[in-house]
Amino acid sequence: MKLMLLGPPGAGKGTQAKRLEDAYNIIQLSTGDMLRAEVASGSDLGKEAKEVMESGALVSDELVIGIISSRIDQDDCQKGFILDGFPRTTPQAEALDVMFADKGMTLDSVIEMKVDDDAMVERITGRYTCSECGAGYHDSFQKPKVDGTCDKCGGTEFTRRADDNAETVRSRLEAYHEQTAPIILYYGDKGVLKSIDGMAGIDEVTAQLKEVIG
Ligand code: AP5
Ligand code: MG
């Protein structure tokens, strides 16, 4: 099964992709996570992406298309995956079509998570993740059961993203509306687009996703 989650920063793509991984036994492919791993490793690619990401703009199409194309070829992707944060521009969507045609793959569902921009700043500035296992949390909306301890792995170290501040969120939302929102029409025209209400609670959003995925 191959799924794509579309939505602005803070829509809940990462939160839900992790839940869908478990429910459908497929893996999350987040270009944001892949780029952050490159930045953390200090690779040339990471050096190229770091400043752009911290400004809230999009890195070049060429760079992310290259990353995702080689990632999709790996063994663990053959049973299926959830695209989270890719494609993000019309050229990326077109490149994905070519990639899928070349690899003999088809997309099962493209799902738009509809949210209000105004709520995204609070979601993003309150977000943090377990440094050990990457589980996601929120200061108000998704607290660990025991304060300061990860529910999944028991880790006690947490990190916040460098681009998760109110000012950068505004730039990221702008980039989304200018460069990414047009691809919703792209998939709408192909007749594969489904929409859900991303403003509902986290469990309710998961239920809606499972319903549209079928
Ligand atoms: P990326 O990492 O993809 O970030 P993003 O798109 O800005 O999205 P986020 O990860 O911020 O939001 P999310 O939808 O995953 O929300 P989450 O589930 O965490 O990209 C980062 C950067 O990398 C880009 O700015 C760009 O520079 C670069 N990049 C990446 N891909 C690229 C590409 N293809 N092309 C070019 N550049 C690229 O939820 C947020 C918080 O809200 C969490 O704390 C969560 O607990 C909480 N929450 C989630 N759902 C709910 C809910 N229903 N109710 C209440 N709280 C909720
Ligand atoms: Mg994310």
PDB file of C-alpha atoms and ligand atoms in Angstrom:
ATOM      1  CA  MET A   1       0.000   0.000   0.000  1.00  0.00           C
ATOM      2  CA  LYS A   2       1.320   3.445  -0.949  1.00  0.00           C
ATOM      3  CA  LEU A   3      -0.182   6.474   0.747  1.00  0.00           C
ATOM      4  CA  MET A   4       0.502  10.210   0.650  1.00  0.00           C
ATOM      5  CA  LEU A   5      -0.392  12.671   3.420  1.00  0.00           C
ATOM      6  CA  LEU A   6      -0.731  16.310   2.372  1.00  0.00           C
ATOM      7  CA  GLY A   7      -1.140  19.278   4.693  1.00  0.00           C
ATOM      8  CA  PRO A   8       0.648  22.326   6.076  1.00  0.00           C
ATOM      9  CA  PRO A   9       3.295  22.300   8.820  1.00  0.00           C
ATOM     10  CA  GLY A  10       1.631  21.069  12.014  1.00  0.00           C
ATOM     11  CA  ALA A  11      -1.275  19.352  10.222  1.00  0.00           C
ATOM     12  CA  GLY A  12      -0.347  16.077  11.935  1.00  0.00           C
ATOM     13  CA  LYS A  13       1.329  14.265   9.017  1.00  0.00           C
ATOM     14  CA  GLY A  14       4.156  12.859  11.146  1.00  0.00           C
ATOM     15  CA  THR A  15       1.915  11.992  14.108  1.00  0.00           C
ATOM     16  CA  GLN A  16      -0.514  10.074  11.896  1.00  0.00           C
ATOM     17  CA  ALA A  17       2.128   8.489   9.638  1.00  0.00           C
ATOM     18  CA  LYS A  18       3.644   6.805  12.713  1.00  0.00           C
ATOM     19  CA  ARG A  19       0.220   5.381  13.632  1.00  0.00           C
ATOM     20  CA  LEU A  20      -0.426   4.199  10.054  1.00  0.00           C
ATOM     21  CA  GLU A  21       2.964   2.449  10.021  1.00  0.00           C
ATOM     22  CA  ASP A  22       1.752   0.173  12.821  1.00  0.00           C
ATOM     23  CA  ALA A  23      -1.788  -0.232  11.480  1.00  0.00           C
ATOM     24  CA  TYR A  24      -0.826  -1.195   7.916  1.00  0.00           C
ATOM     25  CA  ASN A  25       2.713  -2.566   8.391  1.00  0.00           C
ATOM     26  CA  ILE A  26       4.195  -0.011   6.003  1.00  0.00           C
ATOM     27  CA  ILE A  27       6.877   2.610   6.641  1.00  0.00           C
ATOM     28  CA  GLN A  28       6.877   6.392   6.962  1.00  0.00           C
ATOM     29  CA  LEU A  29       9.006   8.273   4.441  1.00  0.00           C
ATOM     30  CA  SER A  30       9.441  11.813   5.774  1.00  0.00           C
ATOM     31  CA  THR A  31      11.709  14.000   3.659  1.00  0.00           C
ATOM     32  CA  GLY A  32      11.922  16.414   6.626  1.00  0.00           C
ATOM     33  CA  ASP A  33      13.287  13.611   8.877  1.00  0.00           C
ATOM     34  CA  MET A  34      15.708  12.495   6.147  1.00  0.00           C
ATOM     35  CA  LEU A  35      16.991  16.057   5.698  1.00  0.00           C
ATOM     36  CA  ARG A  36      17.342  16.564   9.468  1.00  0.00           C
ATOM     37  CA  ALA A  37      19.400  13.332   9.619  1.00  0.00           C
ATOM     38  CA  GLU A  38      21.673  14.736   6.876  1.00  0.00           C
ATOM     39  CA  VAL A  39      22.047  18.012   8.785  1.00  0.00           C
ATOM     40  CA  ALA A  40      22.871  16.131  12.014  1.00  0.00           C
ATOM     41  CA  SER A  41      25.491  14.001  10.233  1.00  0.00           C
ATOM     42  CA  GLY A  42      27.179  17.102   8.799  1.00  0.00           C
ATOM     43  CA  SER A  43      27.142  15.668   5.249  1.00  0.00           C
ATOM     44  CA  ASP A  44      27.534  17.951   2.213  1.00  0.00           C
ATOM     45  CA  LEU A  45      23.847  17.502   1.511  1.00  0.00           C
ATOM     46  CA  GLY A  46      23.036  18.462   5.119  1.00  0.00           C
ATOM     47  CA  LYS A  47      25.232  21.554   4.878  1.00  0.00           C
ATOM     48  CA  GLU A  48      23.355  22.576   1.742  1.00  0.00           C
ATOM     49  CA  ALA A  49      19.942  22.088   3.402  1.00  0.00           C
ATOM     50  CA  LYS A  50      20.575  23.470   6.929  1.00  0.00           C
ATOM     51  CA  GLU A  51      20.173  27.213   6.373  1.00  0.00           C
ATOM     52  CA  VAL A  52      17.248  26.824   3.993  1.00  0.00           C
ATOM     53  CA  MET A  53      15.371  24.655   6.505  1.00  0.00           C
ATOM     54  CA  GLU A  54      16.040  27.031   9.390  1.00  0.00           C
ATOM     55  CA  SER A  55      14.645  29.915   7.329  1.00  0.00           C
ATOM     56  CA  GLY A  56      11.425  27.975   6.699  1.00  0.00           C
ATOM     57  CA  ALA A  57      11.886  27.848   2.912  1.00  0.00           C
ATOM     58  CA  LEU A  58      11.925  24.686   0.780  1.00  0.00           C
ATOM     59  CA  VAL A  59      15.167  23.005  -0.248  1.00  0.00           C
ATOM     60  CA  SER A  60      15.729  22.428  -3.966  1.00  0.00           C
ATOM     61  CA  ASP A  61      13.506  20.012  -5.892  1.00  0.00           C
ATOM     62  CA  GLU A  62      16.579  18.277  -7.304  1.00  0.00           C
ATOM     63  CA  LEU A  63      17.917  17.460  -3.857  1.00  0.00           C
ATOM     64  CA  VAL A  64      14.706  15.966  -2.386  1.00  0.00           C
ATOM     65  CA  ILE A  65      13.766  14.123  -5.580  1.00  0.00           C
ATOM     66  CA  GLY A  66      17.194  12.429  -5.480  1.00  0.00           C
ATOM     67  CA  ILE A  67      16.767  11.478  -1.799  1.00  0.00           C
ATOM     68  CA  ILE A  68      13.279  10.008  -2.179  1.00  0.00           C
ATOM     69  CA  SER A  69      14.022   8.167  -5.418  1.00  0.00           C
ATOM     70  CA  SER A  70      16.901   6.206  -3.887  1.00  0.00           C
ATOM     71  CA  ARG A  71      14.989   5.642  -0.627  1.00  0.00           C
ATOM     72  CA  ILE A  72      12.017   4.070  -2.448  1.00  0.00           C
ATOM     73  CA  ASP A  73      14.370   1.501  -4.026  1.00  0.00           C
ATOM     74  CA  GLN A  74      15.386   0.070  -0.657  1.00  0.00           C
ATOM     75  CA  ASP A  75      14.054  -3.314   0.477  1.00  0.00           C
ATOM     76  CA  ASP A  76      11.985  -2.048   3.419  1.00  0.00           C
ATOM     77  CA  CYS A  77       9.879   0.086   1.040  1.00  0.00           C
ATOM     78  CA  GLN A  78       8.723  -2.799  -1.120  1.00  0.00           C
ATOM     79  CA  LYS A  79       5.785  -3.708   1.138  1.00  0.00           C
ATOM     80  CA  GLY A  80       4.522  -0.103   1.089  1.00  0.00           C
ATOM     81  CA  PHE A  81       5.058   3.374   2.493  1.00  0.00           C
ATOM     82  CA  ILE A  82       3.486   6.648   3.573  1.00  0.00           C
ATOM     83  CA  LEU A  83       4.867   9.776   1.906  1.00  0.00           C
ATOM     84  CA  ASP A  84       5.045  12.544   4.543  1.00  0.00           C
ATOM     85  CA  GLY A  85       6.258  15.925   3.311  1.00  0.00           C
ATOM     86  CA  PHE A  86       6.884  14.849  -0.285  1.00  0.00           C
ATOM     87  CA  PRO A  87       5.928  16.011  -2.888  1.00  0.00           C
ATOM     88  CA  ARG A  88       5.852  19.679  -1.958  1.00  0.00           C
ATOM     89  CA  THR A  89       5.950  21.411  -5.354  1.00  0.00           C
ATOM     90  CA  THR A  90       4.434  20.688  -8.777  1.00  0.00           C
ATOM     91  CA  PRO A  91       7.832  19.630 -10.225  1.00  0.00           C
ATOM     92  CA  GLN A  92       8.204  17.163  -7.295  1.00  0.00           C
ATOM     93  CA  ALA A  93       4.702  15.751  -7.963  1.00  0.00           C
ATOM     94  CA  GLU A  94       5.553  15.347 -11.662  1.00  0.00           C
ATOM     95  CA  ALA A  95       8.882  13.697 -10.803  1.00  0.00           C
ATOM     96  CA  LEU A  96       7.048  11.288  -8.477  1.00  0.00           C
ATOM     97  CA  ASP A  97       4.735  10.270 -11.325  1.00  0.00           C
ATOM     98  CA  VAL A  98       7.754   9.463 -13.500  1.00  0.00           C
ATOM     99  CA  MET A  99       9.448   7.596 -10.616  1.00  0.00           C
ATOM    100  CA  PHE A 100       6.352   5.481  -9.951  1.00  0.00           C
ATOM    101  CA  ALA A 101       5.902   4.703 -13.658  1.00  0.00           C
ATOM    102  CA  ASP A 102       9.573   3.650 -13.935  1.00  0.00           C
ATOM    103  CA  LYS A 103       9.372   1.456 -10.837  1.00  0.00           C
ATOM    104  CA  GLY A 104       5.961  -0.011 -11.757  1.00  0.00           C
ATOM    105  CA  MET A 105       4.336   1.409  -8.607  1.00  0.00           C
ATOM    106  CA  THR A 106       0.908   2.983  -8.097  1.00  0.00           C
ATOM    107  CA  LEU A 107      -0.376   5.330  -5.432  1.00  0.00           C
ATOM    108  CA  ASP A 108      -3.350   3.982  -3.434  1.00  0.00           C
ATOM    109  CA  SER A 109      -4.490   7.137  -1.604  1.00  0.00           C
ATOM    110  CA  VAL A 110      -3.611  10.822  -1.487  1.00  0.00           C
ATOM    111  CA  ILE A 111      -5.127  12.365   1.639  1.00  0.00           C
ATOM    112  CA  GLU A 112      -5.360  16.057   2.402  1.00  0.00           C
ATOM    113  CA  MET A 113      -5.451  16.931   6.116  1.00  0.00           C
ATOM    114  CA  LYS A 114      -7.503  20.125   6.328  1.00  0.00           C
ATOM    115  CA  VAL A 115      -6.553  22.440   9.212  1.00  0.00           C
ATOM    116  CA  ASP A 116      -6.737  26.114  10.246  1.00  0.00           C
ATOM    117  CA  ASP A 117      -3.414  27.941   9.911  1.00  0.00           C
ATOM    118  CA  ASP A 118      -4.005  29.870  13.134  1.00  0.00           C
ATOM    119  CA  ALA A 119      -3.922  26.683  15.206  1.00  0.00           C
ATOM    120  CA  MET A 120      -0.665  25.471  13.642  1.00  0.00           C
ATOM    121  CA  VAL A 121       1.624  27.881  15.498  1.00  0.00           C
ATOM    122  CA  GLU A 122       0.565  26.466  18.883  1.00  0.00           C
ATOM    123  CA  ARG A 123       0.856  22.895  17.629  1.00  0.00           C
ATOM    124  CA  ILE A 124       4.367  23.439  16.293  1.00  0.00           C
ATOM    125  CA  THR A 125       5.866  25.548  19.061  1.00  0.00           C
ATOM    126  CA  GLY A 126       4.649  22.969  21.636  1.00  0.00           C
ATOM    127  CA  ARG A 127       6.087  19.962  19.804  1.00  0.00           C
ATOM    128  CA  TYR A 128       9.019  17.829  21.030  1.00  0.00           C
ATOM    129  CA  THR A 129      10.321  14.333  20.328  1.00  0.00           C
ATOM    130  CA  CYS A 130      12.111  11.589  22.227  1.00  0.00           C
ATOM    131  CA  SER A 131      15.842  11.779  21.395  1.00  0.00           C
ATOM    132  CA  GLU A 132      16.107   8.008  21.742  1.00  0.00           C
ATOM    133  CA  CYS A 133      13.249   6.639  19.584  1.00  0.00           C
ATOM    134  CA  GLY A 134      11.756   9.702  17.846  1.00  0.00           C
ATOM    135  CA  ALA A 135       8.261   9.372  19.388  1.00  0.00           C
ATOM    136  CA  GLY A 136       6.401  12.692  19.093  1.00  0.00           C
ATOM    137  CA  TYR A 137       4.834  14.686  21.946  1.00  0.00           C
ATOM    138  CA  HIS A 138       3.214  18.057  22.615  1.00  0.00           C
ATOM    139  CA  ASP A 139       3.283  20.316  25.687  1.00  0.00           C
ATOM    140  CA  SER A 140      -0.547  20.395  25.800  1.00  0.00           C
ATOM    141  CA  PHE A 141      -2.020  17.977  23.231  1.00  0.00           C
ATOM    142  CA  GLN A 142       0.086  14.818  23.568  1.00  0.00           C
ATOM    143  CA  LYS A 143       1.885  14.549  26.904  1.00  0.00           C
ATOM    144  CA  PRO A 144       3.765  11.413  27.931  1.00  0.00           C
ATOM    145  CA  LYS A 145       1.931   9.330  30.588  1.00  0.00           C
ATOM    146  CA  VAL A 146       4.773   9.973  33.057  1.00  0.00           C
ATOM    147  CA  ASP A 147       6.129  13.498  32.864  1.00  0.00           C
ATOM    148  CA  GLY A 148       9.643  13.535  31.359  1.00  0.00           C
ATOM    149  CA  THR A 149       9.637   9.835  30.333  1.00  0.00           C
ATOM    150  CA  CYS A 150       8.950   8.537  26.831  1.00  0.00           C
ATOM    151  CA  ASP A 151       5.923   6.185  26.711  1.00  0.00           C
ATOM    152  CA  LYS A 152       7.518   4.049  24.000  1.00  0.00           C
ATOM    153  CA  CYS A 153      11.114   3.509  25.110  1.00  0.00           C
ATOM    154  CA  GLY A 154      11.446   4.998  28.598  1.00  0.00           C
ATOM    155  CA  GLY A 155      13.951   7.601  27.319  1.00  0.00           C
ATOM    156  CA  THR A 156      14.315  10.804  29.337  1.00  0.00           C
ATOM    157  CA  GLU A 157      16.012  13.065  26.757  1.00  0.00           C
ATOM    158  CA  PHE A 158      13.849  15.106  24.400  1.00  0.00           C
ATOM    159  CA  THR A 159      14.619  17.484  21.530  1.00  0.00           C
ATOM    160  CA  ARG A 160      12.874  20.372  19.795  1.00  0.00           C
ATOM    161  CA  ARG A 161      13.389  21.166  16.110  1.00  0.00           C
ATOM    162  CA  ALA A 162      15.510  24.178  15.140  1.00  0.00           C
ATOM    163  CA  ASP A 163      12.735  25.405  12.823  1.00  0.00           C
ATOM    164  CA  ASP A 164       9.943  25.126  15.423  1.00  0.00           C
ATOM    165  CA  ASN A 165       9.675  28.777  16.466  1.00  0.00           C
ATOM    166  CA  ALA A 166       6.732  31.107  15.832  1.00  0.00           C
ATOM    167  CA  GLU A 167       8.577  33.223  13.253  1.00  0.00           C
ATOM    168  CA  THR A 168       9.758  30.292  11.130  1.00  0.00           C
ATOM    169  CA  VAL A 169       6.336  28.652  11.305  1.00  0.00           C
ATOM    170  CA  ARG A 170       4.883  31.697   9.539  1.00  0.00           C
ATOM    171  CA  SER A 171       7.446  31.359   6.710  1.00  0.00           C
ATOM    172  CA  ARG A 172       6.754  27.627   6.473  1.00  0.00           C
ATOM    173  CA  LEU A 173       3.002  28.238   6.233  1.00  0.00           C
ATOM    174  CA  GLU A 174       3.628  30.836   3.513  1.00  0.00           C
ATOM    175  CA  ALA A 175       5.834  28.411   1.580  1.00  0.00           C
ATOM    176  CA  TYR A 176       3.067  25.806   1.918  1.00  0.00           C
ATOM    177  CA  HIS A 177       0.343  28.043   0.475  1.00  0.00           C
ATOM    178  CA  GLU A 178       2.518  29.367  -2.352  1.00  0.00           C
ATOM    179  CA  GLN A 179       4.351  26.232  -3.420  1.00  0.00           C
ATOM    180  CA  THR A 180       2.608  23.152  -2.007  1.00  0.00           C
ATOM    181  CA  ALA A 181      -1.139  23.908  -1.998  1.00  0.00           C
ATOM    182  CA  PRO A 182      -1.268  23.828  -5.854  1.00  0.00           C
ATOM    183  CA  ILE A 183      -0.500  20.097  -5.799  1.00  0.00           C
ATOM    184  CA  ILE A 184      -3.830  19.484  -4.060  1.00  0.00           C
ATOM    185  CA  LEU A 185      -5.451  20.512  -7.348  1.00  0.00           C
ATOM    186  CA  TYR A 186      -2.951  18.338  -9.215  1.00  0.00           C
ATOM    187  CA  TYR A 187      -4.175  15.233  -7.357  1.00  0.00           C
ATOM    188  CA  GLY A 188      -7.788  16.445  -7.388  1.00  0.00           C
ATOM    189  CA  ASP A 189      -7.649  16.566 -11.185  1.00  0.00           C
ATOM    190  CA  LYS A 190      -6.352  12.992 -11.242  1.00  0.00           C
ATOM    191  CA  GLY A 191      -9.369  11.915  -9.143  1.00  0.00           C
ATOM    192  CA  VAL A 192      -7.300  10.312  -6.359  1.00  0.00           C
ATOM    193  CA  LEU A 193      -7.666  12.985  -3.669  1.00  0.00           C
ATOM    194  CA  LYS A 194      -9.484  12.392  -0.360  1.00  0.00           C
ATOM    195  CA  SER A 195      -9.856  14.935   2.451  1.00  0.00           C
ATOM    196  CA  ILE A 196     -10.212  14.615   6.212  1.00  0.00           C
ATOM    197  CA  ASP A 197     -10.702  17.074   9.083  1.00  0.00           C
ATOM    198  CA  GLY A 198      -7.265  17.502  10.670  1.00  0.00           C
ATOM    199  CA  MET A 199      -8.652  19.779  13.387  1.00  0.00           C
ATOM    200  CA  ALA A 200     -10.264  16.856  15.201  1.00  0.00           C
ATOM    201  CA  GLY A 201      -8.491  15.148  18.114  1.00  0.00           C
ATOM    202  CA  ILE A 202      -5.527  12.888  17.316  1.00  0.00           C
ATOM    203  CA  ASP A 203      -7.476   9.601  17.772  1.00  0.00           C
ATOM    204  CA  GLU A 204     -10.410  10.899  15.725  1.00  0.00           C
ATOM    205  CA  VAL A 205      -8.055  11.898  12.874  1.00  0.00           C
ATOM    206  CA  THR A 206      -6.587   8.368  12.878  1.00  0.00           C
ATOM    207  CA  ALA A 207     -10.107   6.928  12.663  1.00  0.00           C
ATOM    208  CA  GLN A 208     -10.982   9.199   9.728  1.00  0.00           C
ATOM    209  CA  LEU A 209      -7.775   8.227   7.921  1.00  0.00           C
ATOM    210  CA  LYS A 210      -8.477   4.514   8.320  1.00  0.00           C
ATOM    211  CA  GLU A 211     -11.960   5.046   6.979  1.00  0.00           C
ATOM    212  CA  VAL A 212     -10.833   6.817   3.788  1.00  0.00           C
ATOM    213  CA  ILE A 213      -7.929   4.406   3.245  1.00  0.00           C
ATOM    214  CA  GLY A 214     -10.380   1.498   3.520  1.00  0.00           C
TER     215      GLY A 214
HETATM  216  P1  AP5 B   1       8.931  18.700   7.533  1.00  0.00           P
HETATM  217  O1  AP5 B   1       9.728  17.998   8.541  1.00  0.00           O
HETATM  218  O2  AP5 B   1       8.182  17.954   6.531  1.00  0.00           O
HETATM  219  O3  AP5 B   1       7.976  19.720   8.311  1.00  0.00           O
HETATM  220  P2  AP5 B   1       6.532  20.338   7.937  1.00  0.00           P
HETATM  221  O4  AP5 B   1       5.912  20.011   6.672  1.00  0.00           O
HETATM  222  O5  AP5 B   1       6.742  21.766   8.219  1.00  0.00           O
HETATM  223  O6  AP5 B   1       5.591  19.602   8.849  1.00  0.00           O
HETATM  224  P3  AP5 B   1       5.733  19.331  10.357  1.00  0.00           P
HETATM  225  O7  AP5 B   1       6.635  18.162  10.583  1.00  0.00           O
HETATM  226  O8  AP5 B   1       6.066  20.606  11.071  1.00  0.00           O
HETATM  227  O9  AP5 B   1       4.216  18.992  10.716  1.00  0.00           O
HETATM  228  P4  AP5 B   1       3.447  17.621  10.755  1.00  0.00           P
HETATM  229  O10 AP5 B   1       2.302  17.744   9.812  1.00  0.00           O
HETATM  230  O11 AP5 B   1       4.344  16.439  10.605  1.00  0.00           O
HETATM  231  O12 AP5 B   1       2.883  17.715  12.236  1.00  0.00           O
HETATM  232  P5  AP5 B   1       3.096  16.770  13.514  1.00  0.00           P
HETATM  233  O13 AP5 B   1       2.448  15.457  13.283  1.00  0.00           O
HETATM  234  O14 AP5 B   1       4.513  16.765  13.957  1.00  0.00           O
HETATM  235  O15 AP5 B   1       9.866  19.734   6.733  1.00  0.00           O
HETATM  236  C1  AP5 B   1      10.807  20.558   7.395  1.00  0.00           C
HETATM  237  C2  AP5 B   1      11.616  21.338   6.374  1.00  0.00           C
HETATM  238  O16 AP5 B   1      12.369  20.430   5.561  1.00  0.00           O
HETATM  239  C3  AP5 B   1      10.815  22.185   5.371  1.00  0.00           C
HETATM  240  O17 AP5 B   1      10.476  23.444   5.901  1.00  0.00           O
HETATM  241  C4  AP5 B   1      11.800  22.254   4.192  1.00  0.00           C
HETATM  242  O18 AP5 B   1      12.811  23.208   4.408  1.00  0.00           O
HETATM  243  C5  AP5 B   1      12.422  20.876   4.208  1.00  0.00           C
HETATM  244  N1  AP5 B   1      11.705  19.892   3.353  1.00  0.00           N
HETATM  245  C6  AP5 B   1      11.106  18.739   3.759  1.00  0.00           C
HETATM  246  N2  AP5 B   1      10.545  18.104   2.730  1.00  0.00           N
HETATM  247  C7  AP5 B   1      10.781  18.871   1.642  1.00  0.00           C
HETATM  248  C8  AP5 B   1      10.427  18.735   0.257  1.00  0.00           C
HETATM  249  N3  AP5 B   1       9.708  17.685  -0.196  1.00  0.00           N
HETATM  250  N4  AP5 B   1      10.830  19.725  -0.584  1.00  0.00           N
HETATM  251  C9  AP5 B   1      11.552  20.776  -0.152  1.00  0.00           C
HETATM  252  N5  AP5 B   1      11.902  20.968   1.128  1.00  0.00           N
HETATM  253  C10 AP5 B   1      11.528  20.013   2.019  1.00  0.00           C
HETATM  254  O19 AP5 B   1       2.202  17.570  14.603  1.00  0.00           O
HETATM  255  C11 AP5 B   1       2.634  18.812  15.123  1.00  0.00           C
HETATM  256  C12 AP5 B   1       2.317  18.872  16.622  1.00  0.00           C
HETATM  257  O20 AP5 B   1       0.911  18.906  16.808  1.00  0.00           O
HETATM  258  C13 AP5 B   1       2.818  17.655  17.409  1.00  0.00           C
HETATM  259  O21 AP5 B   1       3.360  18.100  18.639  1.00  0.00           O
HETATM  260  C14 AP5 B   1       1.566  16.796  17.642  1.00  0.00           C
HETATM  261  O22 AP5 B   1       1.616  16.163  18.890  1.00  0.00           O
HETATM  262  C15 AP5 B   1       0.449  17.819  17.598  1.00  0.00           C
HETATM  263  N6  AP5 B   1      -0.751  17.293  16.921  1.00  0.00           N
HETATM  264  C16 AP5 B   1      -0.803  16.524  15.806  1.00  0.00           C
HETATM  265  N7  AP5 B   1      -2.075  16.253  15.463  1.00  0.00           N
HETATM  266  C17 AP5 B   1      -2.851  16.916  16.368  1.00  0.00           C
HETATM  267  C18 AP5 B   1      -4.266  17.028  16.552  1.00  0.00           C
HETATM  268  N8  AP5 B   1      -5.125  16.407  15.711  1.00  0.00           N
HETATM  269  N9  AP5 B   1      -4.700  17.781  17.596  1.00  0.00           N
HETATM  270  C19 AP5 B   1      -3.847  18.407  18.446  1.00  0.00           C
HETATM  271  N10 AP5 B   1      -2.481  18.319  18.320  1.00  0.00           N
HETATM  272  C20 AP5 B   1      -2.009  17.589  17.301  1.00  0.00           C
HETATM  273 MG    MG B   2       6.421  16.176  10.318  1.00  0.00          MG
END
